[in-house]
Amino acid sequence: MPSVYIKTYGCQMNERDSEAVAAQLVAKGYTLAPSETVADVILLNTCSVRDLAEQKALRKMENLAAEIRRDRPEVVLGFMGCMAQSRGQELIDRLPDVDLVLGTQKFHRAADCLDEILAGRRDKIVDVAEEPGSEATIREHLLYGNAAKNGAVDGAGHGPPRQVSAYVSIMQGCNQYCTFCIVPYTRGAERSRNIPDIVAECRQLVAQSVKEITLLGQIVTSYGKRGLGETAVEGGASVLASRLVSSLALPNDTGAHGGTRPALQKSPFVQLLDAVHEIEGLERIRFTSPHPKGYGDDLIAAYARLPKLVESAHLPVQSGSNRVLKLMHRGYTRERYLGIVEKLRRARPGIGITTDIIVGFPGETEDDFEQTLALAREVQFDNAYIFKYSPRRDTPAADLPDQVPQKIREERNQRLLEVINEIGKRKYSALVGRRIEILVEGPSKKNPARMTGRTRCKKIVVFDGSERHRGHSLDVKITRAGSFTLYGDPVILA
Ligand code: SAM
């Protein structure tokens, strides 16, 4: 059977989609190639969020066509994901060596398409159509972690099943239409899987050694708001999700400090958290990406109520200026955002808060930007992903007046980075000498002789350990802080 190499650009959702495609291909007998130079099929899973990501994938494919295809003309080349969805046939017109273009609702068709191409039944395939129910197709996992990436998994998918942390896709698409964002156009409208199917997938992962699950979606806090997918039940009938959600709603809510308080209306997302929390053997639950406006009191209460829900929140703010937030169509103000942060910190003292910020959005003035700097200092983020605004085609912001010159975008990016780094340095240094629980994930990427784990707040800790620590929660004493990395010793050895 042929071997396949998948290169992924962009976010965790793309990583998860690639994993599902790889698992699907392994199940069909493909092997995972350790590098593109020896693969029979090379797939680039693309990102469109910023122009840079698109350009990188295009350049990569140009190089593959020029170098790999020249020596091995039988190699199959394909684009998948967001850029494949938004550009479709245009990609083959521009790069005629490309054989396959597979959109974001078609990942599950990868094996069939490759079969057709490899068998010579079809020359080129472009499939970017919408497909109802596709949100439920990202469900297969490769629990071999780096072993799979390094090619240490055979055609039957055998390898060391040692993955500690797994992503579970709970929904696809986005209905928020932030004016800067291409995602609603590349991922389609919001579609949510149903709770029983998600829980079944999580249970299976836990049965296979996974201790931590991250629930994934473009805006997870909108989960189920537009109904849920159908689920098969015994007897072959289907149950509509809206019914499942209401049946899960509890009449009363028992607070973290005991006692019963009046019923808290639980959003479908919080109902899903409750259901996943029930899984025995699961130790930690994370989710990404939420939207600040999805942080209702039910979700804040969930942080106080559900011990497996880790004290970590990624809360994309994008800007500290109300004027810019409005232009971005974010749906909250700076004050509301700060209110959510305060409530979260009250519900879970010590919670780690990270964010996304865009600098140089059209019309952003020096004063607007300084409000962002001030907000970063006020919140004291544990970390932030900073993005220089990138105009995306078909998005309203691309046509707004007063586009900020590249030089200013870069300069603001640098200034904000300095503030985030300074806060990070202070926060990480303050942990030196402290004893903290980590979940050990495996060898450190930078130095495989050492092991890494994450704190519940998601901070990386590197320590001297061995494979026997993998998958265990253990306490480490922090001895040193580096740049957004902690170093420590297991307490038992200290
Ligand atoms: N759930 C997130 C939210 O609340 O907005 C959306 C995740 S989005 C795919 C990831 C991040 O990419 C966004 O939070 C934003 O900071 C950044 N981003 C999206 N479009 C961008 C653009 N046109 N230019 C620069 N950064 C962008």
PDB file of C-alpha atoms and ligand atoms in Angstrom, residues 49-50 180-181 183 218-219 289-292 316 318 330 356-358 387-390 392, ligand 1:
ATOM      1  CA  VAL A  49      -6.605  32.832   8.499  1.00  0.00           C
ATOM      2  CA  ARG A  50      -3.689  34.986   7.372  1.00  0.00           C
ATOM      3  CA  PHE A 180     -11.576  40.400   9.747  1.00  0.00           C
ATOM      4  CA  CYS A 181     -12.149  36.658   9.611  1.00  0.00           C
ATOM      5  CA  VAL A 183     -13.400  31.257   8.726  1.00  0.00           C
ATOM      6  CA  GLN A 218     -14.159  27.521  15.913  1.00  0.00           C
ATOM      7  CA  ILE A 219     -16.336  28.964  18.692  1.00  0.00           C
ATOM      8  CA  SER A 289     -11.570  28.354  21.046  1.00  0.00           C
ATOM      9  CA  PRO A 290     -14.336  30.027  22.990  1.00  0.00           C
ATOM     10  CA  HIS A 291     -15.777  33.483  22.321  1.00  0.00           C
ATOM     11  CA  PRO A 292     -15.943  35.955  25.217  1.00  0.00           C
ATOM     12  CA  PRO A 316      -9.609  35.906  22.514  1.00  0.00           C
ATOM     13  CA  GLN A 318      -8.630  40.924  19.708  1.00  0.00           C
ATOM     14  CA  ARG A 330     -17.028  41.178  18.200  1.00  0.00           C
ATOM     15  CA  ASP A 356      -5.540  36.365  20.794  1.00  0.00           C
ATOM     16  CA  ILE A 357      -4.916  39.981  19.803  1.00  0.00           C
ATOM     17  CA  ILE A 358      -4.900  41.542  16.347  1.00  0.00           C
ATOM     18  CA  PHE A 387      -1.451  38.640  14.954  1.00  0.00           C
ATOM     19  CA  LYS A 388      -0.645  41.456  12.553  1.00  0.00           C
ATOM     20  CA  TYR A 389      -3.903  42.197  10.759  1.00  0.00           C
ATOM     21  CA  SER A 390      -3.970  40.458   7.385  1.00  0.00           C
ATOM     22  CA  ARG A 392      -8.629  38.482   3.746  1.00  0.00           C
TER      23      ARG A 392
HETATM   24  N1  SAM B   1     -12.652  31.739  18.478  1.00  0.00           N
HETATM   25  C1  SAM B   1     -11.784  32.764  18.019  1.00  0.00           C
HETATM   26  C2  SAM B   1     -12.415  34.113  18.293  1.00  0.00           C
HETATM   27  O1  SAM B   1     -13.005  34.318  19.311  1.00  0.00           O
HETATM   28  O2  SAM B   1     -12.270  35.003  17.481  1.00  0.00           O
HETATM   29  C3  SAM B   1     -11.468  32.549  16.555  1.00  0.00           C
HETATM   30  C4  SAM B   1     -10.278  31.737  16.227  1.00  0.00           C
HETATM   31  S1  SAM B   1      -9.437  32.349  14.778  1.00  0.00           S
HETATM   32  C5  SAM B   1      -9.531  31.151  13.654  1.00  0.00           C
HETATM   33  C6  SAM B   1      -7.830  32.438  15.404  1.00  0.00           C
HETATM   34  C7  SAM B   1      -7.285  33.816  15.532  1.00  0.00           C
HETATM   35  O3  SAM B   1      -6.748  34.259  14.301  1.00  0.00           O
HETATM   36  C8  SAM B   1      -8.300  34.878  15.887  1.00  0.00           C
HETATM   37  O4  SAM B   1      -8.619  34.874  17.243  1.00  0.00           O
HETATM   38  C9  SAM B   1      -7.606  36.151  15.445  1.00  0.00           C
HETATM   39  O5  SAM B   1      -6.844  36.721  16.481  1.00  0.00           O
HETATM   40  C10 SAM B   1      -6.688  35.667  14.321  1.00  0.00           C
HETATM   41  N2  SAM B   1      -7.157  36.168  13.014  1.00  0.00           N
HETATM   42  C11 SAM B   1      -8.290  35.830  12.373  1.00  0.00           C
HETATM   43  N3  SAM B   1      -8.399  36.524  11.218  1.00  0.00           N
HETATM   44  C12 SAM B   1      -7.303  37.325  11.140  1.00  0.00           C
HETATM   45  C13 SAM B   1      -6.843  38.283  10.190  1.00  0.00           C
HETATM   46  N4  SAM B   1      -7.543  38.580   9.096  1.00  0.00           N
HETATM   47  N5  SAM B   1      -5.667  38.897  10.430  1.00  0.00           N
HETATM   48  C14 SAM B   1      -4.949  38.608  11.539  1.00  0.00           C
HETATM   49  N6  SAM B   1      -5.346  37.728  12.466  1.00  0.00           N
HETATM   50  C15 SAM B   1      -6.501  37.086  12.278  1.00  0.00           C
END
